[in-house]
Amino acid sequence: MPFRLRSAKLGAAPEDPRRMTSHLFEPRLVNDAFGDPGLYVDFRDERRALLVDVGDIGALAPRSLMRLTHVFVTHTHMDHFSGFDRLLAVVLGRKERLAFLGGPGFVDQVEHKLRAYTWNVVHRYEVELVIEALEVGLDGHGRRASFSSRRRFEREDDGIFEPSGDVLHDEAAFRVRGRLVDHDIPCLSFAIEEKAHVRVDRDRVAGLGFTPGAWLRALKQAVLAGAPDAAPIEVRWRDRDGEHRAVRTVGELRPVVLDVVAGRRIGYATDLRFTEANVRALGELLAGVDVLYIESVFLDRDADQAARKNHLTARQAGTIARAVGARSIVPFHFSPRYEGRAEELRSEALAAWKATSPPCSG
Ligand SMILES: [Zn+2]
Ligand SMILES: [Zn+2]
């Protein structure tokens, strides 16, 4: 029988698997780097996800699309917006709400998408679908409208959308910020920011005689929200005697908490020109992000082509990632002309990010 070293008495290393490090969400590109751009941000503990850009989303299963609550659209070039139709087809009659947020003119464009179809029976569907459209204007003020399947997706609730600064969406556990950059047309770049998270120790949970469960999430939320020690948490746990339920206070449960960690920040920047103003805007939005998804459409030797098409080269992308202090970088949105040469684009971007190559002229 193999001998196994137990290290439970030793000090816990940061990677200790007993510690339930739970990032709120897990991001992944929808397609490979040559496919349509899109980032699927999956929430770990909740049946919920966000999507940034909605081009070809054929790689996402209907189950994944059903989890979406919000779709953030950088701009409405087809490779970023054509998947609206597939998404609508999947959620229609099954989902109650879906919010879309985009840049100038976006509410009209959502309306035009919806008007392109014939809706003579949809008002009778049992599950009402309400599509909410929000747009950020050039001056930072915005507008909103909603469209209900009950009323054949007529535009309603036309009104004002007032983001606070660059915070476009704000919830207890995370926020989404966005800034307009220049892609010949205005185009949004996004920062998806987990506010902070709580790490707990499995051994300490067991030490209290409990098993992990939904109560742990409630405790984490209470800690993050700064709840007082007297705040009650309903704990449910199982042991060999079966199911139990008791009320404990945040103060009593606090010993399972190891620490509160600054939230993870994800940057998404695609479809933009390499200009000083853009680099400055991204610096304000993305300073110190943990991971930066950034377009790297052309090789730097084709910089003229990149400038004509209002895109970045891989080297320019790496230069921006370095300038904003990104802690890691995922280059994507490669031009199909480089099919089979993904590594060249990747290594050019990474070299500029690490500054192992001379700075970019441009
Ligand atoms: Zn694009
Ligand atoms: Zn574009």
Coordinates of N, CA, C and O in Angstrom, one line a residue, residues 140-235:
G140 N -20.9 60.0 -22.3 CA -20.9 59.3 -21.1 C -22.3 59.1 -20.5 O -22.6 58.3 -19.7
H141 N -23.3 59.9 -21.0 CA -24.7 59.7 -20.7 C -25.3 58.7 -21.6 O -24.8 58.5 -22.7
G142 N -26.3 58.0 -21.2 CA -26.9 57.0 -22.0 C -28.4 56.9 -22.1 O -29.0 57.8 -21.5
R143 N -28.9 55.9 -22.8 CA -30.3 55.7 -22.8 C -30.6 54.2 -22.7 O -29.7 53.4 -22.8
R144 N -31.9 53.9 -22.4 CA -32.3 52.6 -22.2 C -33.6 52.4 -22.8 O -34.4 53.3 -23.0
A145 N -34.0 51.1 -23.1 CA -35.3 50.8 -23.6 C -35.5 49.3 -23.3 O -34.5 48.6 -23.1
S146 N -36.8 48.9 -23.2 CA -37.0 47.4 -23.1 C -38.0 47.0 -24.1 O -38.7 47.8 -24.7
F147 N -38.0 45.7 -24.3 CA -38.7 45.1 -25.4 C -39.3 43.8 -24.9 O -38.5 42.9 -24.5
S148 N -40.6 43.7 -24.8 CA -41.2 42.4 -24.2 C -41.9 41.6 -25.3 O -42.5 42.1 -26.2
S149 N -41.7 40.3 -25.1 CA -42.3 39.4 -26.1 C -43.8 39.4 -26.0 O -44.5 39.2 -26.9
R150 N -44.3 39.8 -24.8 CA -45.8 39.9 -24.6 C -46.4 41.0 -25.5 O -47.5 41.0 -25.9
R151 N -45.5 42.0 -25.8 CA -46.0 43.1 -26.7 C -45.2 43.1 -28.0 O -44.9 44.2 -28.5
R152 N -45.0 41.9 -28.5 CA -44.3 41.7 -29.8 C -43.0 42.5 -29.9 O -42.7 43.0 -31.0
F153 N -42.3 42.7 -28.8 CA -41.0 43.3 -28.8 C -41.1 44.8 -29.3 O -40.2 45.3 -29.9
E154 N -42.3 45.4 -29.0 CA -42.3 46.9 -29.2 C -41.4 47.6 -28.3 O -41.3 47.2 -27.1
R155 N -40.8 48.7 -28.7 CA -39.9 49.4 -27.9 C -40.7 50.1 -26.8 O -41.7 50.8 -27.0
E156 N -40.2 50.0 -25.5 CA -40.9 50.6 -24.4 C -39.9 51.2 -23.4 O -38.7 50.9 -23.5
D157 N -40.5 51.9 -22.4 CA -39.7 52.4 -21.3 C -38.5 53.2 -21.8 O -37.4 53.1 -21.2
D158 N -38.6 53.8 -22.9 CA -37.5 54.7 -23.4 C -37.1 55.6 -22.3 O -37.9 56.3 -21.7
G159 N -35.9 55.7 -21.9 CA -35.5 56.6 -20.9 C -34.0 56.8 -20.8 O -33.2 56.4 -21.7
I160 N -33.6 57.4 -19.7 CA -32.2 57.7 -19.5 C -31.4 56.6 -18.8 O -32.0 55.9 -18.0
F161 N -30.2 56.3 -19.2 CA -29.3 55.4 -18.5 C -28.1 56.3 -18.1 O -27.4 56.9 -18.9
E162 N -28.0 56.4 -16.8 CA -26.9 57.2 -16.2 C -25.8 56.4 -15.6 O -25.9 56.1 -14.4
P163 N -24.8 56.0 -16.3 CA -23.7 55.2 -15.6 C -23.0 56.2 -14.6 O -23.0 57.4 -14.8
S164 N -22.5 55.6 -13.5 CA -21.7 56.5 -12.6 C -20.3 56.5 -13.0 O -19.6 55.5 -12.8
G165 N -19.8 57.5 -13.7 CA -18.5 57.5 -14.3 C -18.4 56.4 -15.3 O -19.3 56.3 -16.2
D166 N -17.4 55.6 -15.2 CA -17.2 54.5 -16.2 C -17.8 53.2 -15.7 O -17.6 52.2 -16.3
V167 N -18.5 53.2 -14.6 CA -19.1 52.0 -14.1 C -20.5 51.8 -14.8 O -21.4 52.6 -14.5
L168 N -20.5 50.8 -15.6 CA -21.7 50.6 -16.4 C -22.7 49.6 -15.8 O -23.8 49.6 -16.1
H169 N -22.1 48.8 -14.9 CA -23.0 47.8 -14.3 C -22.4 47.5 -12.9 O -21.2 47.3 -12.8
D170 N -23.2 47.5 -11.9 CA -22.7 47.4 -10.5 C -23.6 46.4 -9.7 O -24.8 46.6 -9.6
E171 N -23.0 45.4 -9.1 CA -23.7 44.5 -8.2 C -22.9 44.4 -7.0 O -21.7 44.8 -6.9
A172 N -23.4 43.7 -6.0 CA -22.7 43.5 -4.7 C -21.3 42.9 -4.9 O -20.4 43.4 -4.3
A173 N -21.2 41.9 -5.7 CA -19.9 41.2 -5.8 C -19.0 41.6 -6.9 O -17.8 41.2 -6.9
F174 N -19.5 42.3 -7.9 CA -18.7 42.7 -9.0 C -19.2 43.9 -9.8 O -20.4 44.3 -9.5
R175 N -18.4 44.5 -10.6 CA -18.9 45.6 -11.4 C -18.3 45.5 -12.8 O -17.2 44.8 -13.0
V176 N -18.9 46.1 -13.7 CA -18.3 46.2 -15.1 C -18.1 47.6 -15.4 O -19.1 48.4 -15.4
R177 N -16.9 48.0 -15.8 CA -16.6 49.3 -16.2 C -16.3 49.3 -17.7 O -16.0 48.3 -18.2
G178 N -16.5 50.4 -18.3 CA -16.3 50.5 -19.8 C -15.8 51.9 -20.2 O -16.2 52.9 -19.6
R179 N -15.0 51.9 -21.2 CA -14.6 53.2 -21.8 C -14.7 53.1 -23.3 O -14.3 52.1 -23.9
L180 N -15.0 54.2 -23.9 CA -15.0 54.2 -25.4 C -13.6 54.5 -25.9 O -12.9 55.3 -25.4
V181 N -13.2 53.7 -26.9 CA -12.0 53.9 -27.6 C -12.3 54.1 -29.1 O -13.4 53.9 -29.5
D182 N -11.3 54.5 -29.8 CA -11.5 54.8 -31.2 C -11.1 53.7 -32.1 O -9.9 53.2 -32.1
H183 N -12.1 53.2 -32.9 CA -11.9 52.1 -33.8 C -12.4 52.6 -35.2 O -13.0 51.9 -36.0
D184 N -12.1 53.9 -35.4 CA -12.7 54.7 -36.5 C -14.1 55.0 -36.1 O -14.6 56.2 -36.2
I185 N -14.8 54.1 -35.5 CA -16.1 54.3 -34.8 C -15.9 54.1 -33.3 O -14.9 53.6 -32.9
P186 N -16.8 54.7 -32.5 CA -16.6 54.5 -31.0 C -16.8 53.0 -30.7 O -17.7 52.3 -31.3
C187 N -16.0 52.5 -29.8 CA -16.0 51.0 -29.5 C -15.7 50.9 -28.0 O -14.8 51.6 -27.5
L188 N -16.4 50.1 -27.3 CA -16.2 50.0 -25.8 C -15.2 49.0 -25.5 O -15.1 47.9 -26.1
S189 N -14.3 49.3 -24.6 CA -13.4 48.3 -23.9 C -14.0 48.1 -22.5 O -14.6 49.1 -21.9
F190 N -13.8 46.9 -22.0 CA -14.4 46.6 -20.7 C -13.4 46.1 -19.6 O -12.5 45.5 -20.0
A191 N -13.8 46.4 -18.4 CA -13.1 45.8 -17.2 C -14.1 45.2 -16.4 O -15.1 45.8 -16.0
I192 N -14.0 43.9 -16.1 CA -14.9 43.1 -15.3 C -14.2 42.9 -14.0 O -13.2 42.2 -14.0
E193 N -14.8 43.4 -12.9 CA -14.0 43.5 -11.7 C -14.8 42.8 -10.5 O -15.8 43.3 -10.1
E194 N -14.2 41.8 -10.0 CA -14.7 41.1 -8.8 C -14.3 42.1 -7.7 O -13.2 42.6 -7.6
K195 N -15.3 42.4 -6.8 CA -15.0 43.4 -5.8 C -14.0 42.9 -4.7 O -13.1 43.6 -4.4
A196 N -14.1 41.8 -4.2 CA -13.2 41.2 -3.3 C -13.8 39.8 -3.0 O -14.9 39.6 -3.3
H197 N -12.9 38.9 -2.5 CA -13.6 37.6 -2.2 C -12.9 37.1 -0.9 O -11.9 37.5 -0.5
V198 N -13.7 36.1 -0.4 CA -13.3 35.6 1.0 C -12.8 34.2 0.8 O -13.4 33.4 0.0
R199 N -11.7 33.9 1.4 CA -11.2 32.5 1.4 C -11.5 31.9 2.7 O -11.3 32.5 3.8
V200 N -11.9 30.6 2.6 CA -12.2 29.9 3.9 C -11.4 28.6 3.9 O -10.9 28.2 2.9
D201 N -11.3 28.1 5.1 CA -10.5 26.9 5.4 C -11.4 25.7 5.6 O -12.2 25.7 6.6
R202 N -11.3 24.7 4.8 CA -12.1 23.5 4.9 C -12.0 22.8 6.3 O -12.9 22.4 6.9
D203 N -10.7 22.8 6.8 CA -10.5 22.1 8.1 C -11.2 22.9 9.2 O -11.8 22.3 10.1
R204 N -11.2 24.2 9.1 CA -11.9 25.0 10.1 C -13.4 24.8 10.0 O -14.1 24.8 11.0
V205 N -13.9 24.6 8.8 CA -15.4 24.4 8.6 C -15.7 23.0 9.3 O -16.6 22.9 10.1
A206 N -14.8 22.0 9.0 CA -15.1 20.7 9.6 C -14.9 20.8 11.1 O -15.6 20.1 11.9
G207 N -14.0 21.7 11.6 CA -13.7 21.8 13.0 C -14.9 22.3 13.8 O -15.1 22.0 14.9
L208 N -15.8 23.1 13.1 CA -17.0 23.6 13.7 C -18.1 22.5 13.6 O -19.2 22.8 14.1
G209 N -17.8 21.4 12.9 CA -18.8 20.3 12.8 C -19.7 20.5 11.6 O -20.7 19.8 11.6
F210 N -19.4 21.4 10.7 CA -20.3 21.7 9.6 C -19.7 21.1 8.3 O -18.5 20.8 8.2
T211 N -20.6 21.0 7.3 CA -20.1 20.7 6.0 C -20.4 21.9 5.1 O -21.3 22.7 5.4
P212 N -19.6 22.1 4.0 CA -19.8 23.2 3.1 C -21.2 23.2 2.5 O -21.7 22.1 2.3
G213 N -21.7 24.3 2.3 CA -23.1 24.4 1.6 C -23.4 25.8 1.3 O -22.5 26.7 1.4
A214 N -24.7 26.0 1.0 CA -25.1 27.4 0.6 C -24.8 28.4 1.7 O -24.6 29.6 1.4
W215 N -24.8 28.0 2.9 CA -24.6 28.9 4.0 C -23.2 29.6 3.9 O -23.0 30.7 4.3
L216 N -22.2 28.8 3.3 CA -20.9 29.4 3.2 C -20.9 30.6 2.3 O -20.2 31.6 2.5
R217 N -21.7 30.5 1.2 CA -21.9 31.6 0.3 C -22.5 32.8 1.0 O -22.1 34.0 0.9
A218 N -23.5 32.5 1.8 CA -24.2 33.6 2.6 C -23.2 34.2 3.5 O -23.2 35.5 3.7
L219 N -22.3 33.4 4.2 CA -21.3 34.0 5.1 C -20.4 34.9 4.3 O -20.0 36.0 4.8
K220 N -19.9 34.4 3.2 CA -18.9 35.1 2.4 C -19.5 36.5 2.0 O -18.9 37.5 2.1
Q221 N -20.8 36.5 1.6 CA -21.4 37.7 1.2 C -21.6 38.6 2.3 O -21.4 39.8 2.2
A222 N -21.9 38.1 3.5 CA -22.0 38.9 4.7 C -20.7 39.5 5.1 O -20.6 40.7 5.4
V223 N -19.6 38.8 5.0 CA -18.3 39.3 5.3 C -17.9 40.4 4.4 O -17.4 41.5 4.8
L224 N -18.2 40.1 3.1 CA -17.8 41.1 2.1 C -18.6 42.4 2.2 O -18.1 43.5 2.0
A225 N -19.9 42.2 2.7 CA -20.7 43.4 2.8 C -20.5 44.1 4.1 O -21.1 45.1 4.4
G226 N -19.5 43.6 4.9 CA -19.2 44.2 6.2 C -20.3 44.0 7.3 O -20.5 44.9 8.1
A227 N -21.0 42.9 7.2 CA -22.1 42.7 8.2 C -21.6 42.6 9.6 O -20.4 42.1 9.8
P228 N -22.3 43.1 10.6 CA -21.9 43.0 12.0 C -21.8 41.6 12.5 O -22.5 40.7 11.9
D229 N -21.0 41.3 13.5 CA -20.8 40.0 14.1 C -22.2 39.4 14.5 O -22.3 38.2 14.5
A230 N -23.1 40.2 14.9 CA -24.4 39.6 15.4 C -25.3 39.2 14.3 O -26.3 38.5 14.5
A231 N -25.0 39.5 13.0 CA -25.9 39.1 11.9 C -26.0 37.6 11.8 O -25.1 36.9 11.9
P232 N -27.3 37.2 11.7 CA -27.5 35.7 11.7 C -27.3 35.1 10.3 O -27.5 35.7 9.3
I233 N -26.8 33.8 10.3 CA -26.7 33.1 9.1 C -27.3 31.7 9.3 O -27.0 31.1 10.4
E234 N -28.2 31.3 8.4 CA -28.8 30.0 8.6 C -27.8 28.9 8.0 O -27.4 29.0 6.8
V235 N -27.4 28.0 8.9 CA -26.4 27.0 8.5 C -27.2 25.6 8.3 O -27.9 25.2 9.2

